[in-house]
CSV table of C-alpha atoms and ligand atoms in Angstrom, one decimal:
chain,number,residue,atom,x,y,z
A,7,MET,CA,-24.6,15.0,-0.2
A,8,ARG,CA,-21.2,16.8,-0.1
A,9,VAL,CA,-19.2,17.1,-3.3
A,10,LEU,CA,-15.6,18.4,-3.6
A,11,PHE,CA,-14.8,19.9,-7.0
A,12,VAL,CA,-11.1,19.9,-7.8
A,13,THR,CA,-10.4,22.3,-10.6
A,14,SER,CA,-7.7,24.6,-11.9
A,15,GLU,CA,-10.2,27.4,-12.9
A,16,ALA,CA,-13.7,28.6,-12.1
A,17,HIS,CA,-15.7,31.5,-13.5
A,18,PRO,CA,-15.9,34.2,-12.3
A,19,LEU,CA,-12.6,33.9,-10.5
A,20,VAL,CA,-10.2,32.5,-13.1
A,21,LYS,CA,-11.1,31.5,-16.6
A,22,THR,CA,-9.2,30.4,-19.7
A,23,GLY,CA,-12.1,28.4,-21.3
A,24,GLY,CA,-15.1,26.2,-20.9
A,25,LEU,CA,-13.8,24.3,-17.9
A,26,ALA,CA,-14.2,27.5,-15.8
A,27,ASP,CA,-17.7,28.0,-17.0
A,28,VAL,CA,-18.6,24.5,-15.8
A,29,ALA,CA,-16.6,24.6,-12.6
A,30,GLY,CA,-18.3,27.9,-11.7
A,31,ALA,CA,-21.9,27.0,-12.7
A,32,LEU,CA,-22.3,23.3,-11.8
A,33,PRO,CA,-21.6,23.7,-8.0
A,34,LEU,CA,-24.2,26.5,-7.9
A,35,ALA,CA,-26.8,24.4,-9.8
A,36,LEU,CA,-26.1,21.4,-7.5
A,37,GLY,CA,-26.5,23.8,-4.5
A,38,ARG,CA,-30.0,24.5,-5.8
A,39,LEU,CA,-30.7,20.7,-5.6
A,40,GLY,CA,-29.5,20.7,-2.0
A,41,VAL,CA,-25.9,19.5,-2.6
A,42,ASP,CA,-23.2,21.0,-0.4
A,43,ALA,CA,-20.5,21.7,-3.0
A,44,ARG,CA,-17.1,23.2,-2.6
A,45,ILE,CA,-14.5,24.2,-5.1
A,46,LEU,CA,-10.9,23.4,-4.4
A,47,MET,CA,-8.5,25.5,-6.6
A,48,PRO,CA,-5.2,27.3,-6.5
A,49,ALA,CA,-5.0,30.7,-4.9
A,50,TYR,CA,-3.5,32.3,-8.0
A,51,ALA,CA,-2.0,35.8,-7.8
A,52,GLY,CA,-4.5,38.3,-6.3
A,53,LEU,CA,-7.2,35.8,-5.9
A,54,LEU,CA,-7.3,36.0,-2.1
A,55,ASP,CA,-8.0,39.8,-2.4
A,56,ARG,CA,-10.9,39.2,-4.7
A,57,VAL,CA,-12.8,36.7,-2.6
A,58,GLU,CA,-14.3,36.9,0.9
A,59,VAL,CA,-12.1,34.9,3.2
A,60,THR,CA,-14.5,33.1,5.6
A,61,GLY,CA,-12.2,31.8,8.2
A,62,PRO,CA,-8.6,31.2,9.4
A,63,ALA,CA,-6.2,29.5,7.0
A,64,ARG,CA,-5.0,26.0,8.0
A,65,ASN,CA,-1.4,25.1,7.6
A,66,LEU,CA,-1.0,21.8,5.8
A,67,GLY,CA,2.7,21.6,6.4
A,68,GLU,CA,5.0,20.1,3.8
A,69,VAL,CA,2.4,18.7,1.3
A,70,LEU,CA,5.0,17.7,-1.3
A,71,PRO,CA,8.8,17.4,-0.8
A,72,ASN,CA,9.9,21.0,0.0
A,73,VAL,CA,6.5,22.4,-0.8
A,74,ARG,CA,4.4,23.9,2.0
A,75,ALA,CA,0.8,25.0,1.5
A,76,GLN,CA,-2.2,26.4,3.4
A,77,LEU,CA,-5.9,25.9,2.8
A,78,VAL,CA,-8.0,29.1,2.9
A,79,PRO,CA,-11.8,28.9,3.2
A,80,ALA,CA,-13.5,31.6,1.1
A,81,ARG,CA,-16.7,32.6,-0.7
A,82,ASP,CA,-16.8,34.3,-4.0
A,83,PRO,CA,-18.5,37.7,-3.4
A,84,ASP,CA,-21.3,37.5,-6.1
A,85,GLY,CA,-22.2,33.9,-6.5
A,86,GLY,CA,-21.9,32.6,-3.0
A,87,ARG,CA,-19.7,29.7,-4.2
A,88,GLN,CA,-17.9,28.0,-1.3
A,89,LEU,CA,-14.1,27.7,-2.0
A,90,LEU,CA,-11.2,26.0,-0.5
A,91,LEU,CA,-8.0,27.8,-1.9
A,92,VAL,CA,-4.7,26.2,-2.0
A,93,ASN,CA,-2.3,28.9,-0.9
A,94,CYS,CA,1.3,28.4,-1.9
A,95,PRO,CA,2.8,31.8,-3.1
A,96,ALA,CA,6.0,30.1,-4.3
A,97,LEU,CA,4.0,28.2,-6.9
A,98,PHE,CA,0.9,30.4,-7.6
A,99,GLU,CA,1.7,34.0,-6.8
A,100,ARG,CA,3.1,35.0,-10.2
A,101,PRO,CA,2.1,37.1,-13.2
A,102,GLY,CA,0.7,35.5,-16.4
A,103,GLY,CA,-2.1,32.9,-16.6
A,104,PRO,CA,-2.9,29.8,-14.7
A,105,TYR,CA,-0.9,27.6,-17.1
A,106,LEU,CA,1.3,29.9,-19.1
A,107,ASP,CA,3.7,32.7,-18.3
A,108,GLU,CA,3.4,36.2,-19.8
A,109,HIS,CA,5.1,35.0,-23.0
A,110,GLY,CA,2.7,32.2,-23.5
A,111,HIS,CA,5.0,29.4,-22.4
A,112,ASP,CA,4.0,26.6,-20.0
A,113,TRP,CA,5.2,27.3,-16.5
A,114,PRO,CA,8.1,24.8,-16.3
A,115,ASP,CA,6.9,23.6,-12.8
A,116,ASN,CA,3.4,22.9,-13.9
A,117,PHE,CA,3.9,19.3,-12.7
A,118,LEU,CA,4.5,20.6,-9.2
A,119,ARG,CA,1.8,23.3,-9.2
A,120,PHE,CA,-0.9,20.8,-10.2
A,121,GLY,CA,0.7,18.0,-8.3
A,122,LEU,CA,0.1,20.1,-5.3
A,123,LEU,CA,-3.5,20.8,-6.2
A,124,GLY,CA,-4.0,17.0,-6.7
A,125,ARG,CA,-2.3,16.1,-3.4
A,126,VAL,CA,-4.4,18.7,-1.4
A,127,GLY,CA,-7.5,17.3,-3.1
A,128,ALA,CA,-6.7,13.8,-1.7
A,129,MET,CA,-5.9,15.3,1.7
A,130,VAL,CA,-9.2,17.1,1.9
A,131,ALA,CA,-11.0,14.0,0.6
A,132,VAL,CA,-9.6,11.3,2.9
A,133,GLN,CA,-7.1,12.7,5.4
A,134,GLY,CA,-9.3,15.3,7.1
A,135,ALA,CA,-7.2,18.2,5.9
A,136,TRP,CA,-10.4,20.3,6.4
A,137,PRO,CA,-11.8,18.5,9.4
A,138,GLU,CA,-15.2,20.2,9.5
A,139,TRP,CA,-16.1,19.1,6.1
A,140,ALA,CA,-15.5,15.7,4.4
A,141,PRO,CA,-17.0,15.0,0.9
A,142,ASP,CA,-19.0,12.0,-0.2
A,143,VAL,CA,-17.9,12.6,-3.8
A,144,VAL,CA,-14.7,14.0,-5.2
A,145,HIS,CA,-15.3,15.4,-8.7
A,146,ALA,CA,-12.0,16.2,-10.4
A,147,SER,CA,-11.6,17.8,-13.9
A,148,ASP,CA,-9.0,17.5,-16.6
A,149,TRP,CA,-5.3,16.8,-16.2
A,150,GLN,CA,-4.6,19.5,-13.7
A,151,ALA,CA,-6.7,17.6,-11.1
A,152,GLY,CA,-5.8,14.2,-12.4
A,153,LEU,CA,-3.5,13.2,-9.6
A,154,THR,CA,-6.3,13.5,-6.9
A,155,PRO,CA,-7.7,10.0,-7.6
A,156,ALA,CA,-4.2,8.6,-7.9
A,157,TYR,CA,-3.1,9.9,-4.4
A,158,MET,CA,-6.4,8.7,-3.1
A,159,SER,CA,-5.8,5.2,-4.5
A,160,LEU,CA,-2.5,5.1,-2.5
A,161,LEU,CA,-4.5,5.8,0.7
A,162,GLY,CA,-6.6,2.8,0.0
A,163,ALA,CA,-9.7,5.0,0.2
A,164,ARG,CA,-13.1,3.7,-1.1
A,165,ARG,CA,-14.8,6.8,0.1
A,166,PRO,CA,-15.4,9.4,-1.0
A,167,VAL,CA,-16.1,8.1,-4.5
A,168,THR,CA,-14.3,9.6,-7.4
A,169,VAL,CA,-15.8,11.1,-10.6
A,170,PHE,CA,-13.4,12.5,-13.2
A,171,THR,CA,-14.6,14.7,-16.1
A,172,VAL,CA,-12.7,15.2,-19.3
A,173,HIS,CA,-13.3,18.7,-20.7
A,174,ASN,CA,-10.7,18.2,-23.4
A,175,LEU,CA,-8.7,15.0,-24.0
A,176,HIS,CA,-6.1,16.9,-26.0
A,177,TYR,CA,-4.5,18.4,-22.9
A,178,GLN,CA,-2.9,15.6,-21.0
A,179,GLY,CA,-0.3,16.9,-18.6
A,180,ILE,CA,2.6,14.8,-19.8
A,181,PHE,CA,5.9,15.0,-17.8
A,182,GLY,CA,9.1,13.0,-17.6
A,183,ARG,CA,9.3,10.1,-15.2
A,184,GLU,CA,11.8,12.0,-13.0
A,185,ILE,CA,9.0,14.1,-11.6
A,186,LEU,CA,7.5,11.2,-9.6
A,187,PRO,CA,9.6,11.7,-6.4
A,188,MET,CA,9.1,15.5,-6.6
A,189,VAL,CA,5.3,15.0,-6.5
A,190,GLY,CA,5.7,12.3,-3.8
A,191,LEU,CA,4.5,9.4,-6.0
A,192,PRO,CA,6.0,5.9,-5.7
A,193,ASP,CA,7.5,4.3,-8.8
A,194,VAL,CA,4.9,1.4,-8.7
A,195,LEU,CA,2.3,3.8,-10.2
A,196,PHE,CA,4.5,4.1,-13.2
A,197,SER,CA,2.9,1.3,-15.1
A,198,ILE,CA,0.5,0.7,-18.1
A,199,GLU,CA,-1.9,-0.2,-15.3
A,200,GLY,CA,-1.3,3.2,-13.8
A,201,LEU,CA,-0.3,6.7,-14.9
A,202,GLU,CA,2.4,5.7,-17.4
A,203,PHE,CA,1.8,6.8,-20.9
A,204,TYR,CA,4.4,5.9,-23.6
A,205,GLY,CA,7.2,6.2,-21.2
A,206,HIS,CA,6.0,9.4,-19.6
A,207,VAL,CA,3.8,10.4,-16.7
A,208,SER,CA,0.3,11.5,-17.7
A,209,TYR,CA,-1.8,13.4,-15.2
A,210,LEU,CA,-4.8,12.9,-17.4
A,211,LYS,CA,-4.3,9.2,-17.6
A,212,ALA,CA,-4.0,9.2,-13.8
A,213,GLY,CA,-7.5,10.7,-13.5
A,214,LEU,CA,-8.9,8.3,-16.1
A,215,TYR,CA,-7.3,5.3,-14.6
A,216,TYR,CA,-7.8,5.8,-10.8
A,217,SER,CA,-11.4,7.3,-10.8
A,218,GLN,CA,-14.4,5.2,-10.3
A,219,PHE,CA,-16.5,6.9,-12.9
A,220,LEU,CA,-15.6,9.0,-16.0
A,221,THR,CA,-17.7,11.6,-17.7
A,222,THR,CA,-17.1,13.9,-20.6
A,223,VAL,CA,-19.1,16.9,-21.7
A,224,SER,CA,-21.3,15.5,-24.5
A,225,PRO,CA,-22.6,12.1,-25.6
A,226,THR,CA,-21.0,12.4,-29.1
A,227,TYR,CA,-17.6,13.3,-27.6
A,228,ALA,CA,-17.9,10.3,-25.2
A,229,ARG,CA,-18.2,8.1,-28.3
A,230,GLU,CA,-15.5,9.8,-30.3
A,231,ILE,CA,-12.8,9.5,-27.6
A,232,GLN,CA,-13.2,5.7,-27.6
A,233,THR,CA,-12.0,5.7,-31.3
A,234,GLN,CA,-8.5,5.8,-32.6
A,235,MET,CA,-9.3,9.0,-34.4
A,236,GLY,CA,-10.6,10.9,-31.4
A,237,GLY,CA,-8.9,9.1,-28.5
A,238,GLU,CA,-5.6,10.9,-28.5
A,239,GLY,CA,-3.8,7.7,-27.6
A,240,LEU,CA,-6.2,6.9,-24.8
A,241,HIS,CA,-9.0,5.2,-26.8
A,242,GLY,CA,-8.0,1.8,-25.5
A,243,LEU,CA,-8.3,2.7,-21.8
A,244,LEU,CA,-11.5,4.7,-22.5
A,245,SER,CA,-13.2,1.9,-24.5
A,246,ASN,CA,-12.3,-0.6,-21.7
A,247,ARG,CA,-14.0,1.7,-19.3
A,248,ALA,CA,-17.0,2.4,-21.5
A,249,ALA,CA,-19.4,1.0,-18.9
A,250,HIS,CA,-18.2,3.7,-16.6
A,251,LEU,CA,-18.1,6.5,-19.0
A,252,GLN,CA,-21.0,8.9,-19.7
A,253,GLY,CA,-21.4,12.1,-21.7
A,254,ILE,CA,-23.3,14.8,-20.0
A,255,LEU,CA,-23.9,18.1,-21.9
A,256,ASN,CA,-22.9,21.3,-20.3
A,257,GLY,CA,-25.5,23.9,-19.6
A,258,VAL,CA,-25.6,27.7,-19.9
A,259,ASP,CA,-25.4,29.9,-16.8
A,260,GLN,CA,-28.8,31.6,-17.1
A,261,ASP,CA,-27.7,34.7,-15.1
A,262,ASP,CA,-24.4,35.3,-16.9
A,263,TRP,CA,-25.7,34.6,-20.4
A,264,ASN,CA,-29.1,36.1,-20.6
A,265,PRO,CA,-29.8,38.8,-23.2
A,266,ALA,CA,-32.7,40.2,-21.2
A,267,ILE,CA,-30.5,41.2,-18.3
A,268,ASP,CA,-26.9,41.2,-19.7
A,269,PRO,CA,-25.1,44.3,-18.4
A,270,HIS,CA,-22.5,44.1,-21.2
A,271,ILE,CA,-24.8,44.6,-24.1
A,272,ALA,CA,-26.3,47.8,-25.7
A,273,ALA,CA,-30.0,46.8,-25.4
A,274,PRO,CA,-31.8,44.0,-23.7
A,275,PHE,CA,-33.8,41.5,-25.8
A,276,SER,CA,-35.5,38.1,-25.5
A,277,ALA,CA,-37.3,35.5,-27.6
A,278,ASP,CA,-40.6,37.4,-26.8
A,279,ASP,CA,-39.2,40.7,-27.9
A,280,PRO,CA,-36.0,40.3,-30.0
A,281,SER,CA,-36.1,43.9,-31.3
A,282,GLY,CA,-33.2,45.1,-29.1
A,283,LYS,CA,-30.8,42.9,-31.0
A,284,ALA,CA,-30.7,45.4,-33.9
A,285,ALA,CA,-29.3,48.0,-31.5
A,286,CYS,CA,-26.7,45.5,-30.3
A,287,LYS,CA,-25.6,44.9,-33.8
A,288,ALA,CA,-25.3,48.6,-34.6
A,289,ALA,CA,-23.3,49.1,-31.3
A,290,LEU,CA,-21.0,46.3,-32.1
A,291,GLN,CA,-20.3,47.6,-35.7
A,292,ARG,CA,-19.6,51.0,-34.1
A,293,GLU,CA,-17.3,49.6,-31.3
A,294,MET,CA,-15.3,47.5,-33.9
A,295,GLY,CA,-15.1,50.2,-36.5
A,296,LEU,CA,-17.2,48.3,-39.1
A,297,ALA,CA,-19.5,50.0,-41.6
A,298,GLU,CA,-22.8,50.5,-39.8
A,299,ARG,CA,-24.9,48.3,-42.1
A,300,PRO,CA,-28.0,46.8,-40.6
A,301,ASP,CA,-28.6,44.6,-43.6
A,302,ALA,CA,-25.1,43.0,-43.7
A,303,PRO,CA,-25.0,39.5,-42.4
A,304,LEU,CA,-22.5,39.9,-39.4
A,305,PHE,CA,-20.5,36.8,-38.5
A,306,GLY,CA,-18.6,36.4,-35.3
A,307,VAL,CA,-15.8,34.2,-33.9
A,308,VAL,CA,-15.0,34.0,-30.1
A,309,SER,CA,-12.4,31.4,-29.5
A,310,ARG,CA,-8.9,30.4,-28.4
A,311,PHE,CA,-6.6,30.4,-31.4
A,312,VAL,CA,-5.5,26.8,-31.5
A,313,GLU,CA,-5.6,24.2,-34.2
A,314,GLN,CA,-8.7,22.4,-32.6
A,315,LYS,CA,-10.8,25.5,-33.2
A,316,GLY,CA,-10.4,25.7,-37.0
A,317,ILE,CA,-9.5,29.4,-37.0
A,318,ASP,CA,-7.6,28.7,-40.2
A,319,LEU,CA,-10.9,27.5,-41.7
A,320,ALA,CA,-12.6,30.7,-40.5
A,321,LEU,CA,-9.9,32.8,-42.2
A,322,SER,CA,-10.4,30.9,-45.4
A,323,VAL,CA,-14.1,32.0,-45.6
A,324,ILE,CA,-13.6,35.7,-45.0
A,325,SER,CA,-13.5,36.6,-48.7
A,326,THR,CA,-16.7,34.5,-49.2
A,327,ILE,CA,-18.4,36.5,-46.4
A,328,VAL,CA,-17.3,39.9,-47.7
A,329,ASP,CA,-18.1,39.1,-51.4
A,330,ASN,CA,-21.6,38.2,-50.2
A,331,GLY,CA,-22.0,41.6,-48.6
A,332,GLY,CA,-21.3,40.3,-45.1
A,333,GLN,CA,-18.9,41.3,-42.3
A,334,ILE,CA,-17.0,39.4,-39.6
A,335,VAL,CA,-15.7,40.2,-36.1
A,336,ILE,CA,-13.1,37.9,-34.6
A,337,LEU,CA,-12.2,37.9,-30.8
A,338,GLY,CA,-9.5,35.6,-29.5
A,339,SER,CA,-5.8,34.9,-28.9
A,340,GLY,CA,-3.4,32.0,-29.0
A,341,ASP,CA,-1.2,30.9,-31.9
A,342,PRO,CA,0.9,33.9,-32.9
A,343,GLY,CA,0.7,33.0,-36.6
A,344,LEU,CA,-3.0,32.9,-36.5
A,345,GLU,CA,-3.1,36.2,-34.6
A,346,TRP,CA,-1.0,37.7,-37.3
A,347,HIS,CA,-3.2,36.4,-40.0
A,348,VAL,CA,-6.4,37.6,-38.3
A,349,ARG,CA,-4.9,41.1,-37.7
A,350,GLY,CA,-3.8,41.2,-41.3
A,351,ALA,CA,-7.4,40.4,-42.6
A,352,ALA,CA,-8.8,43.1,-40.4
A,353,GLY,CA,-6.2,45.6,-41.6
A,354,ALA,CA,-6.9,44.9,-45.2
A,355,MET,CA,-10.7,45.3,-45.1
A,356,PRO,CA,-11.5,47.5,-42.0
A,357,ASP,CA,-15.1,48.1,-43.1
A,358,ALA,CA,-16.0,44.5,-43.2
A,359,VAL,CA,-13.5,42.6,-41.0
A,360,ALA,CA,-12.7,43.5,-37.4
A,361,ALA,CA,-10.4,41.8,-35.0
A,362,ARG,CA,-9.6,42.0,-31.3
A,363,ILE,CA,-6.6,39.9,-30.2
A,364,GLY,CA,-6.9,39.1,-26.5
A,365,TYR,CA,-9.3,38.0,-23.9
A,366,ASP,CA,-12.3,40.2,-23.3
A,367,GLU,CA,-15.3,38.8,-21.4
A,368,GLY,CA,-17.5,41.9,-22.1
A,369,LEU,CA,-16.8,41.9,-25.8
A,370,SER,CA,-17.5,38.2,-26.0
A,371,HIS,CA,-21.0,39.0,-24.8
A,372,ARG,CA,-21.4,41.9,-27.2
A,373,ILE,CA,-20.4,39.7,-30.1
A,374,GLN,CA,-22.9,37.0,-29.2
A,375,ALA,CA,-25.6,39.7,-28.9
A,376,GLY,CA,-24.6,41.8,-31.9
A,377,CYS,CA,-23.8,39.2,-34.5
A,378,ASP,CA,-26.2,37.4,-36.8
A,379,ALA,CA,-24.2,34.2,-37.0
A,380,LEU,CA,-21.3,32.6,-35.0
A,381,LEU,CA,-18.7,30.4,-36.8
A,382,VAL,CA,-17.6,27.4,-34.8
A,383,PRO,CA,-15.6,25.3,-37.3
A,384,SER,CA,-13.9,23.1,-34.8
A,385,ARG,CA,-11.9,20.0,-35.8
A,386,PHE,CA,-13.1,18.5,-32.6
A,387,GLU,CA,-15.2,20.0,-29.8
A,388,PRO,CA,-15.9,18.2,-26.5
A,389,CYS,CA,-19.0,20.3,-25.8
A,390,GLY,CA,-18.5,23.9,-26.9
A,391,LEU,CA,-20.2,26.6,-25.1
A,392,THR,CA,-20.0,29.5,-27.6
A,393,GLN,CA,-22.7,27.8,-29.9
A,394,LEU,CA,-25.0,27.5,-26.8
A,395,TYR,CA,-24.5,31.1,-25.9
A,396,ALA,CA,-25.0,32.1,-29.6
A,397,MET,CA,-28.4,30.4,-29.7
A,398,ARG,CA,-29.5,32.0,-26.5
A,399,TYR,CA,-28.7,35.4,-28.0
A,400,GLY,CA,-30.5,34.8,-31.3
A,401,THR,CA,-27.2,34.3,-33.2
A,402,VAL,CA,-27.4,31.4,-35.6
A,403,PRO,CA,-24.4,28.9,-35.1
A,404,VAL,CA,-22.5,27.6,-38.1
A,405,VAL,CA,-20.8,24.5,-36.7
A,406,ARG,CA,-18.9,21.4,-37.7
A,407,ARG,CA,-20.7,18.2,-37.0
A,408,THR,CA,-18.5,16.9,-34.2
A,409,GLY,CA,-18.6,16.3,-30.4
A,410,GLY,CA,-21.0,18.6,-28.5
A,411,LEU,CA,-21.6,20.8,-31.6
A,412,ALA,CA,-23.3,17.8,-33.3
A,413,ASP,CA,-25.4,17.2,-30.1
A,414,THR,CA,-26.6,20.8,-29.7
A,415,VAL,CA,-27.1,22.3,-33.1
A,416,ILE,CA,-29.8,21.0,-35.5
A,417,ASP,CA,-29.3,21.9,-39.2
A,418,VAL,CA,-32.1,24.0,-40.7
A,419,ASP,CA,-32.4,21.6,-43.6
A,420,GLU,CA,-32.8,18.5,-41.4
A,421,ALA,CA,-35.6,19.5,-39.1
A,422,SER,CA,-38.3,22.3,-39.0
A,423,ALA,CA,-36.9,23.1,-35.5
A,424,GLY,CA,-33.5,23.7,-37.0
A,425,THR,CA,-31.3,26.0,-35.0
A,426,GLY,CA,-28.2,26.5,-37.2
A,427,ILE,CA,-26.1,25.4,-40.1
A,428,VAL,CA,-24.1,22.2,-39.8
A,429,PHE,CA,-21.3,20.9,-42.0
A,430,ASP,CA,-19.5,17.7,-42.0
A,431,HIS,CA,-15.8,18.0,-42.7
A,432,PRO,CA,-13.2,20.5,-41.6
A,433,LEU,CA,-12.4,21.7,-45.1
A,434,PRO,CA,-12.5,25.2,-46.5
A,435,SER,CA,-14.9,24.1,-49.3
A,436,GLU,CA,-17.4,22.8,-46.8
A,437,LEU,CA,-17.3,25.9,-44.6
A,438,ILE,CA,-17.7,28.1,-47.7
A,439,GLY,CA,-20.8,26.1,-48.6
A,440,ALA,CA,-22.1,26.6,-45.1
A,441,VAL,CA,-21.5,30.3,-45.1
A,442,ARG,CA,-23.3,30.6,-48.5
A,443,ARG,CA,-26.3,28.7,-46.9
A,444,THR,CA,-26.2,31.0,-44.0
A,445,VAL,CA,-26.3,34.1,-46.1
A,446,ASP,CA,-29.1,32.7,-48.2
A,447,LEU,CA,-31.0,31.9,-45.0
A,448,TYR,CA,-30.4,35.4,-43.6
A,449,ARG,CA,-31.8,36.9,-46.8
A,450,THR,CA,-35.1,34.9,-46.2
A,451,PRO,CA,-36.2,36.9,-43.2
A,452,ASP,CA,-39.1,34.6,-42.0
A,453,ALA,CA,-36.9,31.5,-42.1
A,454,TRP,CA,-34.1,33.3,-40.4
A,455,ARG,CA,-36.3,34.6,-37.7
A,456,ALA,CA,-37.8,31.2,-37.1
A,457,THR,CA,-34.2,29.7,-36.8
A,458,MET,CA,-33.2,32.4,-34.3
A,459,LEU,CA,-36.3,31.8,-32.2
A,460,ASN,CA,-35.8,28.0,-32.2
A,461,GLY,CA,-32.4,28.5,-30.7
A,462,MET,CA,-33.5,31.1,-28.2
A,463,ARG,CA,-36.3,29.0,-26.8
A,464,LEU,CA,-34.0,25.9,-26.1
A,465,ASP,CA,-33.5,25.0,-22.6
A,466,HIS,CA,-29.8,24.4,-21.9
A,467,SER,CA,-30.1,25.3,-18.3
A,468,TRP,CA,-27.6,23.9,-15.7
A,469,ASP,CA,-30.4,22.6,-13.7
A,470,ARG,CA,-30.9,19.8,-16.3
A,471,ALA,CA,-27.2,18.9,-16.3
A,472,ALA,CA,-27.0,19.2,-12.5
A,473,ARG,CA,-29.8,16.6,-12.1
A,474,GLU,CA,-27.8,14.2,-14.4
A,475,TYR,CA,-24.7,14.6,-12.3
A,476,LEU,CA,-26.6,14.2,-9.1
A,477,GLY,CA,-28.2,11.0,-10.4
A,478,LEU,CA,-24.7,9.8,-11.4
A,479,TYR,CA,-23.2,10.6,-8.0
A,480,GLY,CA,-26.0,8.6,-6.4
A,481,GLU,CA,-25.3,5.6,-8.7
A,482,VAL,CA,-21.5,5.6,-8.0
A,483,LEU,CA,-22.1,5.9,-4.3
A,484,HIS,CA,-24.6,3.1,-4.4
A,485,ALA,CA,-22.2,0.9,-6.4
A,486,ASP,CA,-19.4,1.5,-4.0
B,506,ADP,P1,-12.8,25.9,-24.8
B,506,ADP,O1,-13.1,25.5,-23.4
B,506,ADP,O2,-12.2,24.8,-25.6
B,506,ADP,O3,-12.0,27.2,-25.0
B,506,ADP,P2,-15.7,26.4,-25.0
B,506,ADP,O4,-16.5,26.8,-26.1
B,506,ADP,O5,-16.1,25.2,-24.2
B,506,ADP,O6,-14.2,26.2,-25.5
B,506,ADP,O7,-15.6,27.6,-24.0
B,506,ADP,C1,-15.0,28.8,-24.3
B,506,ADP,C2,-15.3,29.8,-23.3
B,506,ADP,O8,-14.3,30.9,-23.3
B,506,ADP,C3,-16.6,30.6,-23.6
B,506,ADP,O9,-17.2,31.1,-22.4
B,506,ADP,C4,-16.1,31.8,-24.5
B,506,ADP,O10,-17.0,32.8,-24.5
B,506,ADP,C5,-14.8,32.1,-23.8
B,506,ADP,N1,-13.8,32.7,-24.6
B,506,ADP,C6,-13.0,32.1,-25.5
B,506,ADP,N2,-12.1,33.0,-26.0
B,506,ADP,C7,-12.4,34.2,-25.4
B,506,ADP,C8,-11.9,35.5,-25.6
B,506,ADP,N3,-10.9,35.8,-26.4
B,506,ADP,N4,-12.4,36.5,-24.8
B,506,ADP,C9,-13.5,36.3,-24.0
B,506,ADP,N5,-14.0,35.0,-23.9
B,506,ADP,C10,-13.5,34.0,-24.6
């Protein structure tokens, strides 16, 4: 089976969040099951220099009005992932991130940049843009790839079949109606039965409407997005499509996130011999300028600073952590106000509170390895990966009962196989209660150790998730 992944990021090439982890790991895991998977993504600045180009580029001509592009076949040097890169320097060769400029603002031509990605996806899928390889399944992710199924619908294609995954319903790719001619889409698609959303064009809705099957990244989130509370205005469409919507939990890349072989951390450790974790904790305290106290419960946060993630809630429990003899290290970036508050908290109590504003892959590993507990107080969370990494690294997750957090963390008071602390509502008072329970558990060494080991022994491998996706592809192909 051949599967084309259309995505705007893939670890280890380009990453802003969990989508990259999935788009990087799932094709490899499917490859181990015999699937021929390729990743179609933009050739962002410098990317062509970091991959191994495996053949001549193919000119695609004028893909969108006045937008010419090339397709470049490549392989990523370490993982052996097969890539097809959309090369269009005018749209992708620029500083900043995949979606934002250096000042944190959306690129004003994102509709065109990801319109191009979507269009090239459809060209590879059904128009033989890459003649030596035609997929059976097109698997597109999030709004950035939402137009691929819409373009395919115009071509009247039944094959390949289309699967669309929502990694986060909050980001929708909403643009004015006037962009339609610029991305070469006819006005007839601008309809409730199409990609129209409250008078605008929604790339996410395009993906949801025109794909044969929808998935999201946890069973609970699949239910939540069908409700008015969690549906971000799309609950009607999603509940209508409930028979074609499934939640499949993400996995953990066993090579990237394995404390026994992790090159980023101070000492290796595992469930069979967790002793190296103490050295990781001491090294993290040193690195972050915290007092080197082995007995202090050390909390961590690794997150984008956006409202979804409840960073404001994490800030509200800092004094509880410190008053209880604990410490906290926070890594992340995003909302400037939250960045300012986090910096301020660290400046006020440098022995107990440490912050790093920015994106740092190595430090994210050292926090997972060195902390005792990880705070994930999200208001909503499609799957969440950091709590999975935490459990693998013997770090007890403290999470809100929502989405994938609810599906992956078992509260210690609810089962003997408990793996973390779970609270129900995104309120400071509830997180304070959760932190107090965490500190109490930490001070009960046998129970703490059992909780750590329960988490470390879980199997969240991608192989399980890949088998579920493969079964799904088979069903969609069969139903076609
Ligand atoms: P989301 O995709 O909503 O950001 P996930 O928990 O699914 O949340 O995935 C977040 C991914 O991004 C994880 O791999 C996490 O380690 C990583 N990450 C988030 N913020 C940072 C940061 N500042 N530095 C390094 N890695 C980060």
